Short mmCIF file of C-alpha atoms and ligand atoms in Angstrom, two decimals:
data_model
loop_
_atom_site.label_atom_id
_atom_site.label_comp_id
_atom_site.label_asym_id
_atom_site.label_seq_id
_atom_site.Cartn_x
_atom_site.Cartn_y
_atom_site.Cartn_z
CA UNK J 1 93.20 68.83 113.71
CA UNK J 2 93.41 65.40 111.97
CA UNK J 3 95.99 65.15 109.18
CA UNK J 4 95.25 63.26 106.30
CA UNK J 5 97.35 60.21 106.35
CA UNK J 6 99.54 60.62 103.11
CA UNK J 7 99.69 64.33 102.45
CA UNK J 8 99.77 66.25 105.68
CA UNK J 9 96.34 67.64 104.68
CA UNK J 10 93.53 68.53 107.25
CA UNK J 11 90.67 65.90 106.60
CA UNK J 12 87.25 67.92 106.29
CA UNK J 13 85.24 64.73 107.72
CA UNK J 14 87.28 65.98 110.73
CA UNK J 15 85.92 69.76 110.63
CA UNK J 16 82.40 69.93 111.49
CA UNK J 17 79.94 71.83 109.20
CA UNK J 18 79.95 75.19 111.33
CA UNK J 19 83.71 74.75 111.68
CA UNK J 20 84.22 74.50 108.37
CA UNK J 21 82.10 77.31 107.33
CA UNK J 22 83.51 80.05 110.09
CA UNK J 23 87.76 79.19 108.92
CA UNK J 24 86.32 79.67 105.17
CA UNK J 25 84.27 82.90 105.32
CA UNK J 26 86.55 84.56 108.03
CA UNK J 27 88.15 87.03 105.52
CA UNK J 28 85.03 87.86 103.39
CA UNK J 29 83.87 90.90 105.24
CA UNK J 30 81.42 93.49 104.01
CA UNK J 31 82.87 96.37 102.05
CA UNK J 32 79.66 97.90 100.63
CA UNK J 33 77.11 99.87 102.57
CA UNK J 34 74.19 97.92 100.78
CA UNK J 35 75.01 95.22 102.58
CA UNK J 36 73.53 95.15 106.20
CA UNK J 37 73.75 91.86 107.65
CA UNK J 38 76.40 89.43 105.51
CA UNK J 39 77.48 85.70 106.07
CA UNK J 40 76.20 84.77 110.17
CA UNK J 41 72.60 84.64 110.03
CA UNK J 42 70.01 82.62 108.60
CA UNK J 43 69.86 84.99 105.44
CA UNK J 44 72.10 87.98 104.27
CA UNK J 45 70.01 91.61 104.38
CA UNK J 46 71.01 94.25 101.59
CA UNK J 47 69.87 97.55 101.05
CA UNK J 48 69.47 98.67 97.24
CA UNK J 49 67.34 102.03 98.10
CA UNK J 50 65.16 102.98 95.00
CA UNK J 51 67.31 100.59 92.07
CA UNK J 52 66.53 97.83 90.45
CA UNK J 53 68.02 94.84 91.54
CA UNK J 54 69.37 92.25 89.04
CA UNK J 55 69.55 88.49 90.06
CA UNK J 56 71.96 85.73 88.35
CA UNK J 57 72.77 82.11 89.24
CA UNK J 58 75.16 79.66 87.96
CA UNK J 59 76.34 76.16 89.01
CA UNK J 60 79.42 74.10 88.29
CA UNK J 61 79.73 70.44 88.00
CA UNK J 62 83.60 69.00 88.07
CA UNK J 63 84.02 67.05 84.83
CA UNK J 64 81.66 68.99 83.32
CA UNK J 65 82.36 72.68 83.29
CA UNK J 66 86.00 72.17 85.13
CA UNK J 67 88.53 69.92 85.19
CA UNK J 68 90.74 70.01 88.34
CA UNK J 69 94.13 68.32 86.55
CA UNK J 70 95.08 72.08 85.24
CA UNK J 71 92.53 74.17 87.01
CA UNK J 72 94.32 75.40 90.02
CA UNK J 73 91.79 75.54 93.14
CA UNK J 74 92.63 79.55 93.82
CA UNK J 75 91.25 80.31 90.09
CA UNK J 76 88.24 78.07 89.98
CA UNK J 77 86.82 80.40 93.51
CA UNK J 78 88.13 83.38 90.91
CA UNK J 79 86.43 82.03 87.89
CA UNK J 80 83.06 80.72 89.37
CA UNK J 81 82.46 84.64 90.85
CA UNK J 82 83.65 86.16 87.36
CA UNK J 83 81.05 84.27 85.43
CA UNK J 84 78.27 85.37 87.47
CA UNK J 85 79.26 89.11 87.77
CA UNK J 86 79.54 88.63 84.03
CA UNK J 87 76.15 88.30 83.82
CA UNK J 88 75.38 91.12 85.78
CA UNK J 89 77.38 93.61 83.56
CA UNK J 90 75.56 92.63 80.43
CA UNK J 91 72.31 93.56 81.93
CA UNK J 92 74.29 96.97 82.52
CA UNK J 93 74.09 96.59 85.74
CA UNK J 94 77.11 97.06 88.78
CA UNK J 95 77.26 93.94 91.32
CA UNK J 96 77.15 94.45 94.55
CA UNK J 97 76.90 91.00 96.25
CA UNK J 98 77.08 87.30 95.87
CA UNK J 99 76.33 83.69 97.40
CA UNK J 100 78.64 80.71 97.02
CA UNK J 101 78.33 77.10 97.69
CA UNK J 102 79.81 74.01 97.37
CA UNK J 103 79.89 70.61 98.06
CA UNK J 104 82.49 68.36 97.72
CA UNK J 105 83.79 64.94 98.77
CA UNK J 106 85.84 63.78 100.97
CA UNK J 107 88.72 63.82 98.68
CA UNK J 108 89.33 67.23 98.77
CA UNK J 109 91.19 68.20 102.59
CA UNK J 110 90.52 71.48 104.54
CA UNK J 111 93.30 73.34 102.34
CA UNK J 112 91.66 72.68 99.04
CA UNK J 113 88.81 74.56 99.99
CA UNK J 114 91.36 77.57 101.16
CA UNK J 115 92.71 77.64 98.15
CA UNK J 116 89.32 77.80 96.39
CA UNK J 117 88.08 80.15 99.07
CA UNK J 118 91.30 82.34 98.43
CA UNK J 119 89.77 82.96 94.96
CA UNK J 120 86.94 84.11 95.56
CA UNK J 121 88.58 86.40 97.99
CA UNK J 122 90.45 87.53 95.15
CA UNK J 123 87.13 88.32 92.93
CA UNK J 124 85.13 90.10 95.97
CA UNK J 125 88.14 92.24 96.80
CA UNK J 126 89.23 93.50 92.56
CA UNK J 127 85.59 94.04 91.87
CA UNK J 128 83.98 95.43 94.73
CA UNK J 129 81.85 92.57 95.25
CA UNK J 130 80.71 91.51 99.31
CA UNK J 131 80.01 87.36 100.06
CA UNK J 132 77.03 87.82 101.67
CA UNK J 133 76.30 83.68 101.80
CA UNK J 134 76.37 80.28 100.69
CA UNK J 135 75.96 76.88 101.64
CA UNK J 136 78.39 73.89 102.26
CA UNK J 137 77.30 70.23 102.09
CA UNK J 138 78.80 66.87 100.70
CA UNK J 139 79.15 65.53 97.41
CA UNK J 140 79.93 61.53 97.30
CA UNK J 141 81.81 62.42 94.14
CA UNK J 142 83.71 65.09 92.94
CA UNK J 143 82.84 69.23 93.53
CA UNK J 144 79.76 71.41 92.70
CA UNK J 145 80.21 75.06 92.86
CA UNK J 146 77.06 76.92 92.50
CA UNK J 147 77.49 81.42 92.74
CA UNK J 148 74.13 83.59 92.39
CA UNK J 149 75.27 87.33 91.89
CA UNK J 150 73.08 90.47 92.67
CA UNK J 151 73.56 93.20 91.14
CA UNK J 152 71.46 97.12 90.51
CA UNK J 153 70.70 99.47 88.13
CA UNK J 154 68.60 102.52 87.60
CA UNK J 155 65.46 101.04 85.49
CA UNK J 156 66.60 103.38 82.49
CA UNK J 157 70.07 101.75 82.23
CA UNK J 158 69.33 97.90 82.35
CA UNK J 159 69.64 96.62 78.86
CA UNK J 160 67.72 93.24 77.80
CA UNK J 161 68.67 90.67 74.61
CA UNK J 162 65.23 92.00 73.04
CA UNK J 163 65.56 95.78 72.45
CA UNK J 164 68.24 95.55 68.99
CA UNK J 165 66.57 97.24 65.97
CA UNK J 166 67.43 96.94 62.26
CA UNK J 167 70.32 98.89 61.26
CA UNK J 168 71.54 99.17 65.17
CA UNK J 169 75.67 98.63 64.91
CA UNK J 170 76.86 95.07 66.49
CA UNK J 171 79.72 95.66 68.91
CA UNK J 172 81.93 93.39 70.98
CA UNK J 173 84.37 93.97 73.56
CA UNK J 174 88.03 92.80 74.21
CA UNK J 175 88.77 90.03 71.71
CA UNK J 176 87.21 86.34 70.99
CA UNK J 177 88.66 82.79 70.63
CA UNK J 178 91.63 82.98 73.81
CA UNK J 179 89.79 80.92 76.40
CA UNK J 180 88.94 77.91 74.09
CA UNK J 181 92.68 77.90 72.60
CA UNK J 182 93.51 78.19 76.15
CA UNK J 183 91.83 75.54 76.69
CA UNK J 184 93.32 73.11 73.80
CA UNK J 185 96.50 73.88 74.87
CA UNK J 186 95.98 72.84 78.67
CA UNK J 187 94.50 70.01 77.09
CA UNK J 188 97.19 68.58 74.91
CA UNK J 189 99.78 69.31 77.94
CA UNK J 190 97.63 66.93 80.22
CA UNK J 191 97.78 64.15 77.48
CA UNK J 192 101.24 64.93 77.47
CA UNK J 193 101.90 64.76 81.02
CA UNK J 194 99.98 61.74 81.41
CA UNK J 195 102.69 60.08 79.05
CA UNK J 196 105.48 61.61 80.77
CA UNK J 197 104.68 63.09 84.14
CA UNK J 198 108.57 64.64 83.97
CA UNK J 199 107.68 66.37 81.11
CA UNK J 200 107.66 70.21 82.32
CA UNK J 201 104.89 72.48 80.15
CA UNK J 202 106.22 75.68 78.81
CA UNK J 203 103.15 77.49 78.84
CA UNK J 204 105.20 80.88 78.36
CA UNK J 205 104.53 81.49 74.57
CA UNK J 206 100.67 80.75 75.05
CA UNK J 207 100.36 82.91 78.64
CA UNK J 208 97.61 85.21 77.31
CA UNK J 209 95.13 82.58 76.02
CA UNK J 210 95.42 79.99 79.16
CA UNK J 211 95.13 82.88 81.28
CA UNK J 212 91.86 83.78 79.56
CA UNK J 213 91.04 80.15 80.24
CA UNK J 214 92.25 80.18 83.41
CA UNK J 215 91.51 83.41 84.90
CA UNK J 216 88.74 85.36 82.81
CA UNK J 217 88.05 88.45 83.23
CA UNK J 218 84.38 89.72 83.29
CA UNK J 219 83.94 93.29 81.80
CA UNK J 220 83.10 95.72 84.63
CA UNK J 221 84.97 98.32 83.01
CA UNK J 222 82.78 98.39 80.02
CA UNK J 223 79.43 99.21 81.92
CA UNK J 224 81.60 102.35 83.27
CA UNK J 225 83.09 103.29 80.00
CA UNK J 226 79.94 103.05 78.15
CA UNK J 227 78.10 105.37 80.94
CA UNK J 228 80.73 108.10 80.89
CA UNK J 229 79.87 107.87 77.10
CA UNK J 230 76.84 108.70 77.30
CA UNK J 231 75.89 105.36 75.61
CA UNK J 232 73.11 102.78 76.37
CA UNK J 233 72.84 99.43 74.11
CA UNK J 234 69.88 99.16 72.40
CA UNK J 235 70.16 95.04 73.61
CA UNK J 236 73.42 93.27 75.32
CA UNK J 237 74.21 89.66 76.01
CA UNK J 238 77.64 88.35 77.69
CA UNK J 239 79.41 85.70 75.52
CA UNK J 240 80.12 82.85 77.41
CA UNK J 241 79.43 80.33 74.61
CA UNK J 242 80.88 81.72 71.67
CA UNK J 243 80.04 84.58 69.93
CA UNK J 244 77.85 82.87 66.81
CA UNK J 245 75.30 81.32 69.76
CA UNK J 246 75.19 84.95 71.50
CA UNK J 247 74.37 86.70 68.55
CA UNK J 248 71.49 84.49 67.90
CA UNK J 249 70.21 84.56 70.90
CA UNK J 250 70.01 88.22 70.79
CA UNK J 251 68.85 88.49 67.03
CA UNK J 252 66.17 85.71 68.27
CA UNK J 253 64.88 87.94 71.18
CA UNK J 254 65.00 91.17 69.26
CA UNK J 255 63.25 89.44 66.24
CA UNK J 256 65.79 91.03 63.65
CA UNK J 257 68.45 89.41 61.51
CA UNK J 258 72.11 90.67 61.57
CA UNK J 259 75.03 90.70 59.24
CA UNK J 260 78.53 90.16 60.93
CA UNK J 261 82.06 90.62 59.23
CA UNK J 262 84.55 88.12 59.18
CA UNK J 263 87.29 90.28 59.10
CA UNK J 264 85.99 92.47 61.63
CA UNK J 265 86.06 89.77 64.54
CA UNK J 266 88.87 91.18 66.91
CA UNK J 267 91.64 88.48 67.88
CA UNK J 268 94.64 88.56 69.77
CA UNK J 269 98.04 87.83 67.73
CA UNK J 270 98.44 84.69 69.85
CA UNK J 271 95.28 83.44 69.02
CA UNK J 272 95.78 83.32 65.25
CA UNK J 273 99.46 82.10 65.45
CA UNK J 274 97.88 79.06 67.64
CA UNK J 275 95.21 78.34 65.77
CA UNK J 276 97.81 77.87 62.66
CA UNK J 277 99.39 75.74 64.79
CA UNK J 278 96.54 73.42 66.01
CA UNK J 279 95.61 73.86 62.10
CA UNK J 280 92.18 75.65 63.38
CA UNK J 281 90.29 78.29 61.66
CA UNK J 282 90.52 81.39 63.86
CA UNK J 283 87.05 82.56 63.04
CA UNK J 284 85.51 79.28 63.64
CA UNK J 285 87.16 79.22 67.25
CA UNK J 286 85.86 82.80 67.76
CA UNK J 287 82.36 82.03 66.77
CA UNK J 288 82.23 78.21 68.41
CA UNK J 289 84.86 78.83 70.98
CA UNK J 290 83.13 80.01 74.44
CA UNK J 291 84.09 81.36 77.80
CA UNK J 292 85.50 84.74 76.60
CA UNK J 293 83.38 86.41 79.00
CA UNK J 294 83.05 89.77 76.32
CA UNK J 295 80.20 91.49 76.22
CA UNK J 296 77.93 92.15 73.09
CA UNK J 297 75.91 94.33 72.48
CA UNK J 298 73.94 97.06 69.73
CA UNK J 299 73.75 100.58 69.81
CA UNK J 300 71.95 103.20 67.27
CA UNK J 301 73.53 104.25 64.27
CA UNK J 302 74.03 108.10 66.34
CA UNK J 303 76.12 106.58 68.88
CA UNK J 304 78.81 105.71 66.30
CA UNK J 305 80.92 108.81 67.29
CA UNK J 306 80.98 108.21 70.87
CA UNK J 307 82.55 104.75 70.86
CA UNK J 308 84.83 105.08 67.51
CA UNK J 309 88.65 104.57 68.17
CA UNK J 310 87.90 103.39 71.57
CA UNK J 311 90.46 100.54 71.71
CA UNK J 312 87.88 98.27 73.86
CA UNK J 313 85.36 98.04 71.72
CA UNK J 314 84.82 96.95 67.95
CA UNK J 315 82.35 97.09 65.61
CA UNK J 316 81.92 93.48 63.96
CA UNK J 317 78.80 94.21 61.68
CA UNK J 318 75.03 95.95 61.63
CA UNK J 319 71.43 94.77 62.80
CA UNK J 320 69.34 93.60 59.83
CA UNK J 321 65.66 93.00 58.99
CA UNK J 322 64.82 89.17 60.50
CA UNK J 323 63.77 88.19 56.88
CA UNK J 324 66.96 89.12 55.71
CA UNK J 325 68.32 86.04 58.46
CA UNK J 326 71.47 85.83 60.37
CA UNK J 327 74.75 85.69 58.22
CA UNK J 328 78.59 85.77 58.22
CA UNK J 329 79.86 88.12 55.63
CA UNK J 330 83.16 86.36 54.72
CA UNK J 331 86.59 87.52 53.81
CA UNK J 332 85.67 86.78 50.26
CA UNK J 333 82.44 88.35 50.48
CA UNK J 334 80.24 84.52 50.82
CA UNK J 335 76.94 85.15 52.83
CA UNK J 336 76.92 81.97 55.56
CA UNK J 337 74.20 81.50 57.94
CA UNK J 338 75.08 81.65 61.35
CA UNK J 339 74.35 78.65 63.69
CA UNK J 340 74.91 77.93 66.92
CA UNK J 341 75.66 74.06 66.86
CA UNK J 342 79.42 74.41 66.81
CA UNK J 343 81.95 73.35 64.90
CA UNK J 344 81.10 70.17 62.98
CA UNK J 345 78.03 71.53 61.81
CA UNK J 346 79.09 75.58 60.93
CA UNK J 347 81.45 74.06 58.76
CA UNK J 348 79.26 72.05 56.48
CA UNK J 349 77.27 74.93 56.24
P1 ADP Z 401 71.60 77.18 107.29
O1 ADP Z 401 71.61 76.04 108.23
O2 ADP Z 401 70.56 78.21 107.55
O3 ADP Z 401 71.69 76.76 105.83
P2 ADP Z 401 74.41 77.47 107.40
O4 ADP Z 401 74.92 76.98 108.69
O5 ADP Z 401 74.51 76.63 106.19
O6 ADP Z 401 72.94 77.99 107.59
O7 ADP Z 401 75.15 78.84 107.09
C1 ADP Z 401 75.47 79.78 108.08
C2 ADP Z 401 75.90 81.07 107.43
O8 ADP Z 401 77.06 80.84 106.63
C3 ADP Z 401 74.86 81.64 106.46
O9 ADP Z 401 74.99 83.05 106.50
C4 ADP Z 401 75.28 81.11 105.12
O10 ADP Z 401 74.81 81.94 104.09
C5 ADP Z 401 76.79 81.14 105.27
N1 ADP Z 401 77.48 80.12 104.45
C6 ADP Z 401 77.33 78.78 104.50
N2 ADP Z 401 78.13 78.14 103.63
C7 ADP Z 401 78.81 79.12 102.98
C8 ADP Z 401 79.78 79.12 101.96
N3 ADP Z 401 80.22 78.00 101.37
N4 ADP Z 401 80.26 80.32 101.52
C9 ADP Z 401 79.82 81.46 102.05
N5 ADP Z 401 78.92 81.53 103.05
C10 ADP Z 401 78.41 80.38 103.52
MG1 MG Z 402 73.19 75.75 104.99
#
């Protein structure tokens, strides 16, 4: 193979398309039996015998949804499959298979797209997922990263955004607000290291939040725990944009109104002590912030028992009649409408 002249890397333009294709889907064999006929043919064939099957697509535009200057290659493969299986658990669904493709330029050499590849190894293999196809073109600038996830479900168990009734109990899962502090603090240590490329980033103290920006988790475990439960959401939505924008969208769809505490909003000690230090409000960043990748979702008053104590999940407020409107119940006790246009805007409110 050609080596690329400065950096000892393989030069795709010297690959060939089917090349190219066979070296990066040679480790992403079939592990589930609903998959007949995976990457090889002109379409994959799956099996789903008497489910539903759920369908989810996302793409990703470098510079737009990723930057590569702290976004290692190995976790953007892991993090484009996570936010698509994401969206398969919040219909309460389990995925079974997915697609990827990319194009890229010629910037990026044969072991770039290992390293990405690697990745989504990585994802297929923890959650049980098989690559089942994709596509691979050029880009004349920069990389595109598009994932479509399937997923099934018994028809009983799929949960929509429009099924939450008044008085249903909000809950959200994990905790809100890492993956956008994450994010800042990436951030400021590129400005840095643009000033002084010497400069070594001790990312130790802020580990949990950049990994939450870095490598999300999506919340498989939550489908099983709330099915050995015995509980099914009235409605559930995933929060990738911030938890104020997912609640709306779900109070929208439902056509009910909601009341969510402040001081109920679960955050991880390292989120609050960096948001003191960026001089952030921690409960803005959980309701603007994005990319946590939790789940939300409502459940009937009865079902109370069944989740209480259980240290994933956490009650953050109640379902209300839509003329009552969607609010923020404040530490102090204010009544704030929600809205979903960020920062600049929540905070004039
Ligand atoms: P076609 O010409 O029909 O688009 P391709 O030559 O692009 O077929 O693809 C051949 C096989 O490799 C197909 O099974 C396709 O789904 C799979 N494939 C192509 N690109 C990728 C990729 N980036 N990741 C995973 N599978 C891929
Ligand atoms: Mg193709």
């Amino acid at each position: 193979m050609i080596e690329n002249k400065d950096q000892n890397k393989t030069d795709l333009t010297q690959m060939g398309e089917f090349g190219l294709i066979e070296h990066l889907t040679q480790f992403l064999k079939p592990q589930l039996e609903s998959t007949i006929v995976g990457i090889g043919d002109d379409a994959a064939v799956l099996d789903h015998s008497g489910q539903k099957t759920v369908v989810s697509t996302d793409l990703l535009v470098e510079g737009v949804h990723f930057d590569l200057a702290y976004m290692p290659l190995k976790h953007l493969g892991y993090k484009s499959v996570i936010v698509n299986l994401s969206d398969i658990y919040a219909m309460n669904a389990r995925a079974t298979q997915v697609t990827v493709s990319i194009a890229v330029s010629n910037r990026f050499p044969l072991e770039a797209l290992e390293e990405f590849y690697a990745g989504v190894a990585m994802a297929a293999k923890i959650y049980k997922v098989d690559v089942v196809g994709g596509d691979t073109t050029s880009s004349t600038k920069g990389m595109l990263i598009s994932v479509t996830a399937l997923g099934v479900a018994q028809e009983e168990k799929l949960c929509y955004r429009n099924g939450a009734k008044p008085n249903d109990l909000l809950v959200v899962s994990g905790d809100l607000g890492g993956a956008y502090l994450g994010y800042q603090v990436l951030n400021r240590e590129k400005e840095v290291f643009k000033v002084n490329p010497q400069n070594q980033p001790d990312l130790d103290p802020y580990s949990y939040i950049v990994e939450r920006q870095l490598k999300p988790e999506a919340r498989k475990d939550i489908v099983d725990i709330l099915e050995k439960l015995e509980v099914k959401p009235t409605a559930m939505i995933d929060i990738s944009d911030g938890l104020s924008s997912e609640i709306l969208h779900l109070c929208k769809q439902s056509g009910v109104g909601c009341n969510l505490f402040e001081d109920k909003i679960p955050l991880d000690p390292t989120v609050i002590s960096t948001c003191e230090e960026f001089k952030l409000d921690s409960t803005m960043v959980a309701l603007s912030g994005g990319e946590d990748y939790e789940l939300l979702f409502t459940i009937a008053q009865e079902d109370y028992p069944k989740i209480k104590g259980n240290p994933n999940l956490t009650v953050v407020g109640h379902i209300a009649e839509q003329a009552e409107g969607a609010h923020l119940i404040s530490r102090n006790n204010a009544k704030i409408p929600l809205t979903a246009q960020g920062w600049n805007s929540f905070a004039k409110a």
